[in-house]
Amino acid sequence: MTVSEACERSEQVVEAYRHCERVVREEARNFSYGIRLMPAPKRRAMSAVYAFARGIDDIGDGPEPACVRLDLLDRSRQRLTTVQEVLRGRVDVRALEGHPVLTALADAASRFPIPLEAFEELIDGCEDDVRGADYETFDDLLRYCQRVAGSVGRLSLGVFGSDGRQRAEGLADSLGVALQLTNILRDLREDRLAGRIYIPAEDLAQFGCTLKLDESGAFVDPPWRLGELIGFQAERARAWYAEGMRLLPLLDRRSAACTAAMAGIYRRLLESIAARPQIALNARMSLPTWQKAVVAARALSGVER
């Protein structure tokens, strides 16, 4: 590679990271508060990881027919393979030109031990979504959560670094499960309108709920039963948070702050849902911007643990 080609490549990488950071600012309404607490090299790498994961997730939730989305997910899998082959030196880096997210991801993975194979699990989970998988038991749902959220936790850990990698991976997986369980409660009505139910069938039966909607899009189950169901799911999520937050002492200060900020925002969201289940059943709840900023500041100071 000539000097001019090297300079051009360097400029492409810089712009690729800028693109990923824009994706984080515009799309990561909760995660961005944690990512911005990282030092620049790790912040850029986390942005690349998030941008690729977000693209996969957007395909899974897209409006296209299932066959189209499955094809797009397969293309994502092929692009991931291309990145891996570039890193192994088997494919020329120019194969990534025109793909800023792939360019940034390849550069990040060359600098940090990011387990790119974890993206395969995320794609598998999104394929389950597209095919309309059912969850009879919590163990069924747990496998899904580990695919779509635990995988992102392990990818993030590759950027963070940690003491005791094997233990840290298990805790990152647990924290990912907690975040996904919170997402499920937040998006309960939205997912139901899209024809998806993530609450295990055994839990629905236990609380006498069906999650059926009437013509106006409102749940037909008695409000008190739905409230009890949400309370049960929230308590389960709290247990996963308690386990996952044990990851923080294994991380450096800034990585711990990033993790604490993201987890703190989601834990507060969970408590808001548990406190006001009827509001959550009718609208997608979120925390106000000022509260997210407070959580991030507390995380950086070490208070949010």
PDB file of C-alpha atoms in Angstrom:
ATOM      1  CA  MET A   1       0.000   0.000   0.000  1.00  0.00           C
ATOM      2  CA  THR A   2       1.437   3.386  -1.005  1.00  0.00           C
ATOM      3  CA  VAL A   3       1.656   6.370   1.344  1.00  0.00           C
ATOM      4  CA  SER A   4      -1.233   8.077  -0.444  1.00  0.00           C
ATOM      5  CA  GLU A   5      -3.324   4.910  -0.256  1.00  0.00           C
ATOM      6  CA  ALA A   6      -2.543   4.587   3.450  1.00  0.00           C
ATOM      7  CA  CYS A   7      -3.584   8.206   4.062  1.00  0.00           C
ATOM      8  CA  GLU A   8      -6.801   7.698   2.103  1.00  0.00           C
ATOM      9  CA  ARG A   9      -7.496   4.540   4.079  1.00  0.00           C
ATOM     10  CA  SER A  10      -6.907   6.416   7.336  1.00  0.00           C
ATOM     11  CA  GLU A  11      -9.376   9.115   6.308  1.00  0.00           C
ATOM     12  CA  GLN A  12     -11.948   6.461   5.409  1.00  0.00           C
ATOM     13  CA  VAL A  13     -11.595   4.883   8.851  1.00  0.00           C
ATOM     14  CA  VAL A  14     -11.966   8.238  10.611  1.00  0.00           C
ATOM     15  CA  GLU A  15     -15.121   9.030   8.629  1.00  0.00           C
ATOM     16  CA  ALA A  16     -16.444   5.510   9.235  1.00  0.00           C
ATOM     17  CA  TYR A  17     -16.167   6.017  12.992  1.00  0.00           C
ATOM     18  CA  ARG A  18     -17.858   9.399  12.692  1.00  0.00           C
ATOM     19  CA  HIS A  19     -20.738   7.719  10.885  1.00  0.00           C
ATOM     20  CA  CYS A  20     -21.089   5.121  13.678  1.00  0.00           C
ATOM     21  CA  GLU A  21     -20.997   7.804  16.356  1.00  0.00           C
ATOM     22  CA  ARG A  22     -23.795   9.631  14.546  1.00  0.00           C
ATOM     23  CA  VAL A  23     -25.818   6.419  14.591  1.00  0.00           C
ATOM     24  CA  VAL A  24     -25.297   6.200  18.352  1.00  0.00           C
ATOM     25  CA  ARG A  25     -26.314   9.824  18.926  1.00  0.00           C
ATOM     26  CA  GLU A  26     -29.441   9.517  16.780  1.00  0.00           C
ATOM     27  CA  GLU A  27     -30.584   5.969  17.535  1.00  0.00           C
ATOM     28  CA  ALA A  28     -29.181   4.878  20.914  1.00  0.00           C
ATOM     29  CA  ARG A  29     -31.531   6.824  23.151  1.00  0.00           C
ATOM     30  CA  ASN A  30     -30.387   4.995  26.275  1.00  0.00           C
ATOM     31  CA  PHE A  31     -27.026   3.443  25.426  1.00  0.00           C
ATOM     32  CA  SER A  32     -25.531   6.732  24.242  1.00  0.00           C
ATOM     33  CA  TYR A  33     -25.425   8.051  27.812  1.00  0.00           C
ATOM     34  CA  GLY A  34     -23.056   5.256  28.745  1.00  0.00           C
ATOM     35  CA  ILE A  35     -20.996   5.136  25.570  1.00  0.00           C
ATOM     36  CA  ARG A  36     -20.114   8.822  25.780  1.00  0.00           C
ATOM     37  CA  LEU A  37     -18.398   8.176  29.158  1.00  0.00           C
ATOM     38  CA  MET A  38     -15.741   5.997  27.497  1.00  0.00           C
ATOM     39  CA  PRO A  39     -12.286   7.271  26.452  1.00  0.00           C
ATOM     40  CA  ALA A  40     -12.169   8.083  22.731  1.00  0.00           C
ATOM     41  CA  PRO A  41     -10.684   4.800  21.379  1.00  0.00           C
ATOM     42  CA  LYS A  42     -13.158   2.648  23.298  1.00  0.00           C
ATOM     43  CA  ARG A  43     -16.023   5.036  22.546  1.00  0.00           C
ATOM     44  CA  ARG A  44     -15.349   4.705  18.829  1.00  0.00           C
ATOM     45  CA  ALA A  45     -15.103   0.915  19.065  1.00  0.00           C
ATOM     46  CA  MET A  46     -18.348   0.696  21.057  1.00  0.00           C
ATOM     47  CA  SER A  47     -20.032   2.920  18.467  1.00  0.00           C
ATOM     48  CA  ALA A  48     -18.961   0.524  15.705  1.00  0.00           C
ATOM     49  CA  VAL A  49     -20.301  -2.464  17.653  1.00  0.00           C
ATOM     50  CA  TYR A  50     -23.580  -0.683  18.344  1.00  0.00           C
ATOM     51  CA  ALA A  51     -24.026   0.514  14.748  1.00  0.00           C
ATOM     52  CA  PHE A  52     -23.647  -3.001  13.318  1.00  0.00           C
ATOM     53  CA  ALA A  53     -25.913  -4.490  15.989  1.00  0.00           C
ATOM     54  CA  ARG A  54     -28.480  -1.758  15.392  1.00  0.00           C
ATOM     55  CA  GLY A  55     -28.528  -2.527  11.679  1.00  0.00           C
ATOM     56  CA  ILE A  56     -29.283  -6.174  12.407  1.00  0.00           C
ATOM     57  CA  ASP A  57     -32.006  -5.254  14.894  1.00  0.00           C
ATOM     58  CA  ASP A  58     -33.607  -2.804  12.460  1.00  0.00           C
ATOM     59  CA  ILE A  59     -33.846  -5.537   9.840  1.00  0.00           C
ATOM     60  CA  GLY A  60     -35.581  -7.843  12.305  1.00  0.00           C
ATOM     61  CA  ASP A  61     -38.124  -5.132  13.181  1.00  0.00           C
ATOM     62  CA  GLY A  62     -38.536  -3.825   9.637  1.00  0.00           C
ATOM     63  CA  PRO A  63     -41.796  -3.581   7.674  1.00  0.00           C
ATOM     64  CA  GLU A  64     -40.686  -5.827   4.812  1.00  0.00           C
ATOM     65  CA  PRO A  65     -42.140  -9.318   4.270  1.00  0.00           C
ATOM     66  CA  ALA A  66     -40.518 -12.042   6.336  1.00  0.00           C
ATOM     67  CA  CYS A  67     -38.750 -13.577   3.344  1.00  0.00           C
ATOM     68  CA  VAL A  68     -37.117 -10.231   2.523  1.00  0.00           C
ATOM     69  CA  ARG A  69     -35.982  -9.662   6.103  1.00  0.00           C
ATOM     70  CA  LEU A  70     -34.522 -13.167   6.311  1.00  0.00           C
ATOM     71  CA  ASP A  71     -32.581 -12.471   3.122  1.00  0.00           C
ATOM     72  CA  LEU A  72     -31.300  -9.185   4.543  1.00  0.00           C
ATOM     73  CA  LEU A  73     -30.221 -10.922   7.732  1.00  0.00           C
ATOM     74  CA  ASP A  74     -28.341 -13.474   5.659  1.00  0.00           C
ATOM     75  CA  ARG A  75     -26.577 -10.598   3.905  1.00  0.00           C
ATOM     76  CA  SER A  76     -25.585  -9.224   7.303  1.00  0.00           C
ATOM     77  CA  ARG A  77     -24.136 -12.620   8.117  1.00  0.00           C
ATOM     78  CA  GLN A  78     -22.177 -12.574   4.860  1.00  0.00           C
ATOM     79  CA  ARG A  79     -20.871  -9.064   5.580  1.00  0.00           C
ATOM     80  CA  LEU A  80     -19.749 -10.184   9.018  1.00  0.00           C
ATOM     81  CA  THR A  81     -17.833 -13.017   7.360  1.00  0.00           C
ATOM     82  CA  THR A  82     -16.188 -10.490   5.047  1.00  0.00           C
ATOM     83  CA  VAL A  83     -15.009  -8.449   8.031  1.00  0.00           C
ATOM     84  CA  GLN A  84     -13.582 -11.589   9.637  1.00  0.00           C
ATOM     85  CA  GLU A  85     -11.822 -12.579   6.435  1.00  0.00           C
ATOM     86  CA  VAL A  86     -10.317  -9.107   6.100  1.00  0.00           C
ATOM     87  CA  LEU A  87      -8.960  -9.363   9.643  1.00  0.00           C
ATOM     88  CA  ARG A  88      -7.444 -12.768   8.813  1.00  0.00           C
ATOM     89  CA  GLY A  89      -5.765 -11.276   5.756  1.00  0.00           C
ATOM     90  CA  ARG A  90      -7.660 -13.511   3.348  1.00  0.00           C
ATOM     91  CA  VAL A  91      -9.673 -10.682   1.764  1.00  0.00           C
ATOM     92  CA  ASP A  92      -8.375  -7.250   0.718  1.00  0.00           C
ATOM     93  CA  VAL A  93      -9.497  -4.421   2.983  1.00  0.00           C
ATOM     94  CA  ARG A  94     -10.898  -2.659  -0.082  1.00  0.00           C
ATOM     95  CA  ALA A  95     -13.793  -5.108   0.053  1.00  0.00           C
ATOM     96  CA  LEU A  96     -15.160  -2.918   2.854  1.00  0.00           C
ATOM     97  CA  GLU A  97     -15.160   0.300   0.842  1.00  0.00           C
ATOM     98  CA  GLY A  98     -18.565   1.938   0.732  1.00  0.00           C
ATOM     99  CA  HIS A  99     -19.562   0.281   4.012  1.00  0.00           C
ATOM    100  CA  PRO A 100     -18.630   2.677   6.844  1.00  0.00           C
ATOM    101  CA  VAL A 101     -20.025   0.480   9.611  1.00  0.00           C
ATOM    102  CA  LEU A 102     -18.056  -2.541   8.381  1.00  0.00           C
ATOM    103  CA  THR A 103     -14.938  -0.394   7.975  1.00  0.00           C
ATOM    104  CA  ALA A 104     -15.205   0.881  11.548  1.00  0.00           C
ATOM    105  CA  LEU A 105     -16.022  -2.559  12.927  1.00  0.00           C
ATOM    106  CA  ALA A 106     -13.007  -4.136  11.213  1.00  0.00           C
ATOM    107  CA  ASP A 107     -10.712  -1.418  12.563  1.00  0.00           C
ATOM    108  CA  ALA A 108     -12.183  -1.750  16.081  1.00  0.00           C
ATOM    109  CA  ALA A 109     -11.758  -5.538  16.013  1.00  0.00           C
ATOM    110  CA  SER A 110      -8.125  -5.093  14.970  1.00  0.00           C
ATOM    111  CA  ARG A 111      -7.532  -2.990  18.103  1.00  0.00           C
ATOM    112  CA  PHE A 112      -9.674  -4.789  20.678  1.00  0.00           C
ATOM    113  CA  PRO A 113     -10.435  -8.515  21.237  1.00  0.00           C
ATOM    114  CA  ILE A 114     -14.053  -8.171  20.111  1.00  0.00           C
ATOM    115  CA  PRO A 115     -15.662 -11.627  19.704  1.00  0.00           C
ATOM    116  CA  LEU A 116     -17.251 -10.958  16.321  1.00  0.00           C
ATOM    117  CA  GLU A 117     -18.778 -14.427  16.275  1.00  0.00           C
ATOM    118  CA  ALA A 118     -21.246 -13.174  18.913  1.00  0.00           C
ATOM    119  CA  PHE A 119     -22.975 -11.214  16.145  1.00  0.00           C
ATOM    120  CA  GLU A 120     -23.986 -14.598  14.715  1.00  0.00           C
ATOM    121  CA  GLU A 121     -26.083 -15.188  17.834  1.00  0.00           C
ATOM    122  CA  LEU A 122     -27.719 -11.785  17.453  1.00  0.00           C
ATOM    123  CA  ILE A 123     -28.622 -12.605  13.857  1.00  0.00           C
ATOM    124  CA  ASP A 124     -29.987 -15.992  14.982  1.00  0.00           C
ATOM    125  CA  GLY A 125     -32.199 -14.239  17.520  1.00  0.00           C
ATOM    126  CA  CYS A 126     -33.517 -11.766  14.957  1.00  0.00           C
ATOM    127  CA  GLU A 127     -34.299 -14.657  12.638  1.00  0.00           C
ATOM    128  CA  ASP A 128     -36.362 -16.162  15.463  1.00  0.00           C
ATOM    129  CA  ASP A 129     -38.273 -12.873  15.644  1.00  0.00           C
ATOM    130  CA  VAL A 130     -38.948 -12.828  11.924  1.00  0.00           C
ATOM    131  CA  ARG A 131     -40.152 -16.435  11.929  1.00  0.00           C
ATOM    132  CA  GLY A 132     -42.474 -15.712  14.853  1.00  0.00           C
ATOM    133  CA  ALA A 133     -40.944 -17.959  17.495  1.00  0.00           C
ATOM    134  CA  ASP A 134     -43.103 -18.904  20.494  1.00  0.00           C
ATOM    135  CA  TYR A 135     -41.838 -19.034  24.074  1.00  0.00           C
ATOM    136  CA  GLU A 136     -43.538 -21.702  26.134  1.00  0.00           C
ATOM    137  CA  THR A 137     -41.253 -21.475  29.167  1.00  0.00           C
ATOM    138  CA  PHE A 138     -38.849 -18.962  30.653  1.00  0.00           C
ATOM    139  CA  ASP A 139     -35.951 -21.197  29.601  1.00  0.00           C
ATOM    140  CA  ASP A 140     -37.114 -20.722  25.997  1.00  0.00           C
ATOM    141  CA  LEU A 141     -37.184 -16.946  26.469  1.00  0.00           C
ATOM    142  CA  LEU A 142     -33.830 -17.007  28.250  1.00  0.00           C
ATOM    143  CA  ARG A 143     -32.141 -18.555  25.227  1.00  0.00           C
ATOM    144  CA  TYR A 144     -33.600 -15.784  23.068  1.00  0.00           C
ATOM    145  CA  CYS A 145     -32.453 -13.053  25.489  1.00  0.00           C
ATOM    146  CA  GLN A 146     -28.949 -14.500  25.578  1.00  0.00           C
ATOM    147  CA  ARG A 147     -28.845 -14.412  21.802  1.00  0.00           C
ATOM    148  CA  VAL A 148     -30.060 -10.876  21.209  1.00  0.00           C
ATOM    149  CA  ALA A 149     -28.790  -9.098  24.340  1.00  0.00           C
ATOM    150  CA  GLY A 150     -26.256 -11.333  26.051  1.00  0.00           C
ATOM    151  CA  SER A 151     -24.322 -11.407  22.789  1.00  0.00           C
ATOM    152  CA  VAL A 152     -24.090  -7.601  22.799  1.00  0.00           C
ATOM    153  CA  GLY A 153     -22.834  -7.758  26.389  1.00  0.00           C
ATOM    154  CA  ARG A 154     -20.029 -10.105  25.359  1.00  0.00           C
ATOM    155  CA  LEU A 155     -19.175  -7.892  22.379  1.00  0.00           C
ATOM    156  CA  SER A 156     -18.998  -4.877  24.682  1.00  0.00           C
ATOM    157  CA  LEU A 157     -16.773  -6.770  27.086  1.00  0.00           C
ATOM    158  CA  GLY A 158     -14.290  -7.208  24.253  1.00  0.00           C
ATOM    159  CA  VAL A 159     -13.954  -3.431  24.146  1.00  0.00           C
ATOM    160  CA  PHE A 160     -14.041  -2.906  27.919  1.00  0.00           C
ATOM    161  CA  GLY A 161     -11.536  -5.568  28.920  1.00  0.00           C
ATOM    162  CA  SER A 162     -11.924  -7.189  32.337  1.00  0.00           C
ATOM    163  CA  ASP A 163     -10.379  -9.164  35.154  1.00  0.00           C
ATOM    164  CA  GLY A 164     -11.385 -12.828  34.960  1.00  0.00           C
ATOM    165  CA  ARG A 165     -12.709 -13.009  31.419  1.00  0.00           C
ATOM    166  CA  GLN A 166     -14.795 -16.171  31.802  1.00  0.00           C
ATOM    167  CA  ARG A 167     -16.602 -14.909  34.916  1.00  0.00           C
ATOM    168  CA  ALA A 168     -17.051 -11.477  33.359  1.00  0.00           C
ATOM    169  CA  GLU A 169     -18.647 -12.979  30.247  1.00  0.00           C
ATOM    170  CA  GLY A 170     -21.222 -14.804  32.354  1.00  0.00           C
ATOM    171  CA  LEU A 171     -22.085 -11.624  34.250  1.00  0.00           C
ATOM    172  CA  ALA A 172     -22.256  -9.585  31.044  1.00  0.00           C
ATOM    173  CA  ASP A 173     -24.648 -12.195  29.725  1.00  0.00           C
ATOM    174  CA  SER A 174     -26.817 -11.831  32.847  1.00  0.00           C
ATOM    175  CA  LEU A 175     -26.906  -8.058  32.523  1.00  0.00           C
ATOM    176  CA  GLY A 176     -27.910  -8.404  28.883  1.00  0.00           C
ATOM    177  CA  VAL A 177     -30.801 -10.650  29.930  1.00  0.00           C
ATOM    178  CA  ALA A 178     -31.939  -8.022  32.454  1.00  0.00           C
ATOM    179  CA  LEU A 179     -31.891  -5.290  29.803  1.00  0.00           C
ATOM    180  CA  GLN A 180     -33.845  -7.449  27.364  1.00  0.00           C
ATOM    181  CA  LEU A 181     -36.481  -8.358  29.944  1.00  0.00           C
ATOM    182  CA  THR A 182     -36.935  -4.628  30.534  1.00  0.00           C
ATOM    183  CA  ASN A 183     -37.287  -4.051  26.790  1.00  0.00           C
ATOM    184  CA  ILE A 184     -39.954  -6.747  26.630  1.00  0.00           C
ATOM    185  CA  LEU A 185     -42.053  -5.023  29.296  1.00  0.00           C
ATOM    186  CA  ARG A 186     -41.540  -1.592  27.742  1.00  0.00           C
ATOM    187  CA  ASP A 187     -42.595  -2.801  24.286  1.00  0.00           C
ATOM    188  CA  LEU A 188     -45.382  -5.148  25.379  1.00  0.00           C
ATOM    189  CA  ARG A 189     -48.193  -3.432  23.456  1.00  0.00           C
ATOM    190  CA  GLU A 190     -46.031  -2.424  20.500  1.00  0.00           C
ATOM    191  CA  ASP A 191     -44.826  -6.010  20.063  1.00  0.00           C
ATOM    192  CA  ARG A 192     -48.370  -7.372  20.451  1.00  0.00           C
ATOM    193  CA  LEU A 193     -49.588  -5.055  17.676  1.00  0.00           C
ATOM    194  CA  ALA A 194     -46.816  -6.494  15.519  1.00  0.00           C
ATOM    195  CA  GLY A 195     -48.017 -10.020  16.307  1.00  0.00           C
ATOM    196  CA  ARG A 196     -45.228 -10.893  18.755  1.00  0.00           C
ATOM    197  CA  ILE A 197     -45.523 -12.166  22.338  1.00  0.00           C
ATOM    198  CA  TYR A 198     -42.381 -12.607  24.413  1.00  0.00           C
ATOM    199  CA  ILE A 199     -43.998 -13.335  27.781  1.00  0.00           C
ATOM    200  CA  PRO A 200     -43.699 -17.116  28.272  1.00  0.00           C
ATOM    201  CA  ALA A 201     -46.954 -19.019  27.808  1.00  0.00           C
ATOM    202  CA  GLU A 202     -46.528 -20.647  31.235  1.00  0.00           C
ATOM    203  CA  ASP A 203     -46.513 -17.191  32.860  1.00  0.00           C
ATOM    204  CA  LEU A 204     -49.585 -16.069  30.945  1.00  0.00           C
ATOM    205  CA  ALA A 205     -51.407 -19.179  32.129  1.00  0.00           C
ATOM    206  CA  GLN A 206     -50.280 -18.634  35.729  1.00  0.00           C
ATOM    207  CA  PHE A 207     -51.832 -15.146  35.800  1.00  0.00           C
ATOM    208  CA  GLY A 208     -54.840 -15.947  33.610  1.00  0.00           C
ATOM    209  CA  CYS A 209     -53.785 -13.570  30.813  1.00  0.00           C
ATOM    210  CA  THR A 210     -53.989 -13.897  27.037  1.00  0.00           C
ATOM    211  CA  LEU A 211     -52.578 -10.537  25.852  1.00  0.00           C
ATOM    212  CA  LYS A 212     -55.363 -10.403  23.288  1.00  0.00           C
ATOM    213  CA  LEU A 213     -56.284  -6.969  21.914  1.00  0.00           C
ATOM    214  CA  ASP A 214     -59.710  -5.551  21.142  1.00  0.00           C
ATOM    215  CA  GLU A 215     -60.571  -3.605  17.980  1.00  0.00           C
ATOM    216  CA  SER A 216     -59.120  -0.418  19.458  1.00  0.00           C
ATOM    217  CA  GLY A 217     -55.787  -2.108  20.217  1.00  0.00           C
ATOM    218  CA  ALA A 218     -56.354  -2.270  23.984  1.00  0.00           C
ATOM    219  CA  PHE A 219     -55.673  -5.381  26.040  1.00  0.00           C
ATOM    220  CA  VAL A 220     -58.816  -7.309  26.935  1.00  0.00           C
ATOM    221  CA  ASP A 221     -57.348  -8.986  30.035  1.00  0.00           C
ATOM    222  CA  PRO A 222     -58.473  -7.530  33.392  1.00  0.00           C
ATOM    223  CA  PRO A 223     -56.100  -4.701  34.384  1.00  0.00           C
ATOM    224  CA  TRP A 224     -55.368  -6.212  37.789  1.00  0.00           C
ATOM    225  CA  ARG A 225     -54.253  -9.479  36.209  1.00  0.00           C
ATOM    226  CA  LEU A 226     -51.993  -7.659  33.767  1.00  0.00           C
ATOM    227  CA  GLY A 227     -50.588  -5.643  36.652  1.00  0.00           C
ATOM    228  CA  GLU A 228     -49.734  -8.803  38.564  1.00  0.00           C
ATOM    229  CA  LEU A 229     -48.140 -10.298  35.439  1.00  0.00           C
ATOM    230  CA  ILE A 230     -45.964  -7.226  34.934  1.00  0.00           C
ATOM    231  CA  GLY A 231     -45.014  -7.218  38.621  1.00  0.00           C
ATOM    232  CA  PHE A 232     -43.896 -10.841  38.358  1.00  0.00           C
ATOM    233  CA  GLN A 233     -41.820 -10.146  35.237  1.00  0.00           C
ATOM    234  CA  ALA A 234     -40.289  -7.038  36.842  1.00  0.00           C
ATOM    235  CA  GLU A 235     -39.197  -9.007  39.895  1.00  0.00           C
ATOM    236  CA  ARG A 236     -37.545 -11.557  37.626  1.00  0.00           C
ATOM    237  CA  ALA A 237     -35.684  -8.768  35.806  1.00  0.00           C
ATOM    238  CA  ARG A 238     -34.505  -7.298  39.139  1.00  0.00           C
ATOM    239  CA  ALA A 239     -32.858 -10.632  39.973  1.00  0.00           C
ATOM    240  CA  TRP A 240     -30.980 -10.586  36.677  1.00  0.00           C
ATOM    241  CA  TYR A 241     -29.851  -7.003  37.309  1.00  0.00           C
ATOM    242  CA  ALA A 242     -28.579  -7.978  40.769  1.00  0.00           C
ATOM    243  CA  GLU A 243     -26.502 -10.730  39.187  1.00  0.00           C
ATOM    244  CA  GLY A 244     -25.332  -8.701  36.179  1.00  0.00           C
ATOM    245  CA  MET A 245     -24.214  -5.676  38.184  1.00  0.00           C
ATOM    246  CA  ARG A 246     -21.575  -7.858  39.834  1.00  0.00           C
ATOM    247  CA  LEU A 247     -19.684  -7.273  36.589  1.00  0.00           C
ATOM    248  CA  LEU A 248     -18.753  -3.695  37.550  1.00  0.00           C
ATOM    249  CA  PRO A 249     -15.858  -4.469  39.935  1.00  0.00           C
ATOM    250  CA  LEU A 250     -14.215  -6.492  37.148  1.00  0.00           C
ATOM    251  CA  LEU A 251     -14.054  -3.455  34.828  1.00  0.00           C
ATOM    252  CA  ASP A 252     -11.845  -0.385  34.733  1.00  0.00           C
ATOM    253  CA  ARG A 253     -13.377   2.857  36.022  1.00  0.00           C
ATOM    254  CA  ARG A 254     -14.617   4.256  32.704  1.00  0.00           C
ATOM    255  CA  SER A 255     -15.928   0.915  31.443  1.00  0.00           C
ATOM    256  CA  ALA A 256     -17.713   0.405  34.754  1.00  0.00           C
ATOM    257  CA  ALA A 257     -19.194   3.905  34.461  1.00  0.00           C
ATOM    258  CA  CYS A 258     -20.440   3.152  30.941  1.00  0.00           C
ATOM    259  CA  THR A 259     -22.041  -0.098  32.091  1.00  0.00           C
ATOM    260  CA  ALA A 260     -23.506   1.464  35.238  1.00  0.00           C
ATOM    261  CA  ALA A 261     -25.053   4.304  33.233  1.00  0.00           C
ATOM    262  CA  MET A 262     -26.733   2.012  30.720  1.00  0.00           C
ATOM    263  CA  ALA A 263     -27.922  -0.430  33.374  1.00  0.00           C
ATOM    264  CA  GLY A 264     -29.019   2.402  35.673  1.00  0.00           C
ATOM    265  CA  ILE A 265     -31.210   3.969  33.007  1.00  0.00           C
ATOM    266  CA  TYR A 266     -32.859   0.646  32.237  1.00  0.00           C
ATOM    267  CA  ARG A 267     -33.359  -0.216  35.911  1.00  0.00           C
ATOM    268  CA  ARG A 268     -35.146   3.093  36.461  1.00  0.00           C
ATOM    269  CA  LEU A 269     -37.256   2.408  33.394  1.00  0.00           C
ATOM    270  CA  LEU A 270     -38.131  -1.003  34.830  1.00  0.00           C
ATOM    271  CA  GLU A 271     -39.198   0.549  38.135  1.00  0.00           C
ATOM    272  CA  SER A 272     -41.344   3.119  36.312  1.00  0.00           C
ATOM    273  CA  ILE A 273     -43.101   0.322  34.446  1.00  0.00           C
ATOM    274  CA  ALA A 274     -43.597  -1.720  37.621  1.00  0.00           C
ATOM    275  CA  ALA A 275     -44.970   1.318  39.479  1.00  0.00           C
ATOM    276  CA  ARG A 276     -47.376   2.324  36.703  1.00  0.00           C
ATOM    277  CA  PRO A 277     -48.219  -0.815  34.710  1.00  0.00           C
ATOM    278  CA  GLN A 278     -51.437   0.614  33.242  1.00  0.00           C
ATOM    279  CA  ILE A 279     -49.514   3.450  31.613  1.00  0.00           C
ATOM    280  CA  ALA A 280     -46.943   0.989  30.270  1.00  0.00           C
ATOM    281  CA  LEU A 281     -49.729  -1.145  28.783  1.00  0.00           C
ATOM    282  CA  ASN A 282     -51.015   1.777  26.745  1.00  0.00           C
ATOM    283  CA  ALA A 283     -47.861   3.639  25.726  1.00  0.00           C
ATOM    284  CA  ARG A 284     -44.131   3.092  25.316  1.00  0.00           C
ATOM    285  CA  MET A 285     -42.561   4.459  28.488  1.00  0.00           C
ATOM    286  CA  SER A 286     -39.194   6.223  28.607  1.00  0.00           C
ATOM    287  CA  LEU A 287     -37.217   8.294  31.080  1.00  0.00           C
ATOM    288  CA  PRO A 288     -36.933  12.069  30.644  1.00  0.00           C
ATOM    289  CA  THR A 289     -33.613  13.312  29.268  1.00  0.00           C
ATOM    290  CA  TRP A 290     -32.656  15.045  32.513  1.00  0.00           C
ATOM    291  CA  GLN A 291     -33.035  11.825  34.472  1.00  0.00           C
ATOM    292  CA  LYS A 292     -30.819   9.917  32.048  1.00  0.00           C
ATOM    293  CA  ALA A 293     -28.180  12.635  32.382  1.00  0.00           C
ATOM    294  CA  VAL A 294     -28.330  12.388  36.166  1.00  0.00           C
ATOM    295  CA  VAL A 295     -27.844   8.617  36.022  1.00  0.00           C
ATOM    296  CA  ALA A 296     -24.835   9.054  33.700  1.00  0.00           C
ATOM    297  CA  ALA A 297     -23.280  11.652  36.024  1.00  0.00           C
ATOM    298  CA  ARG A 298     -23.795   9.389  39.044  1.00  0.00           C
ATOM    299  CA  ALA A 299     -22.255   6.490  37.130  1.00  0.00           C
ATOM    300  CA  LEU A 300     -19.134   8.506  36.273  1.00  0.00           C
ATOM    301  CA  SER A 301     -18.739   9.561  39.914  1.00  0.00           C
ATOM    302  CA  GLY A 302     -19.088   5.955  41.060  1.00  0.00           C
ATOM    303  CA  VAL A 303     -22.368   6.497  42.910  1.00  0.00           C
ATOM    304  CA  GLU A 304     -24.489   4.530  40.430  1.00  0.00           C
ATOM    305  CA  ARG A 305     -23.474   0.974  41.252  1.00  0.00           C
TER     306      ARG A 305
END
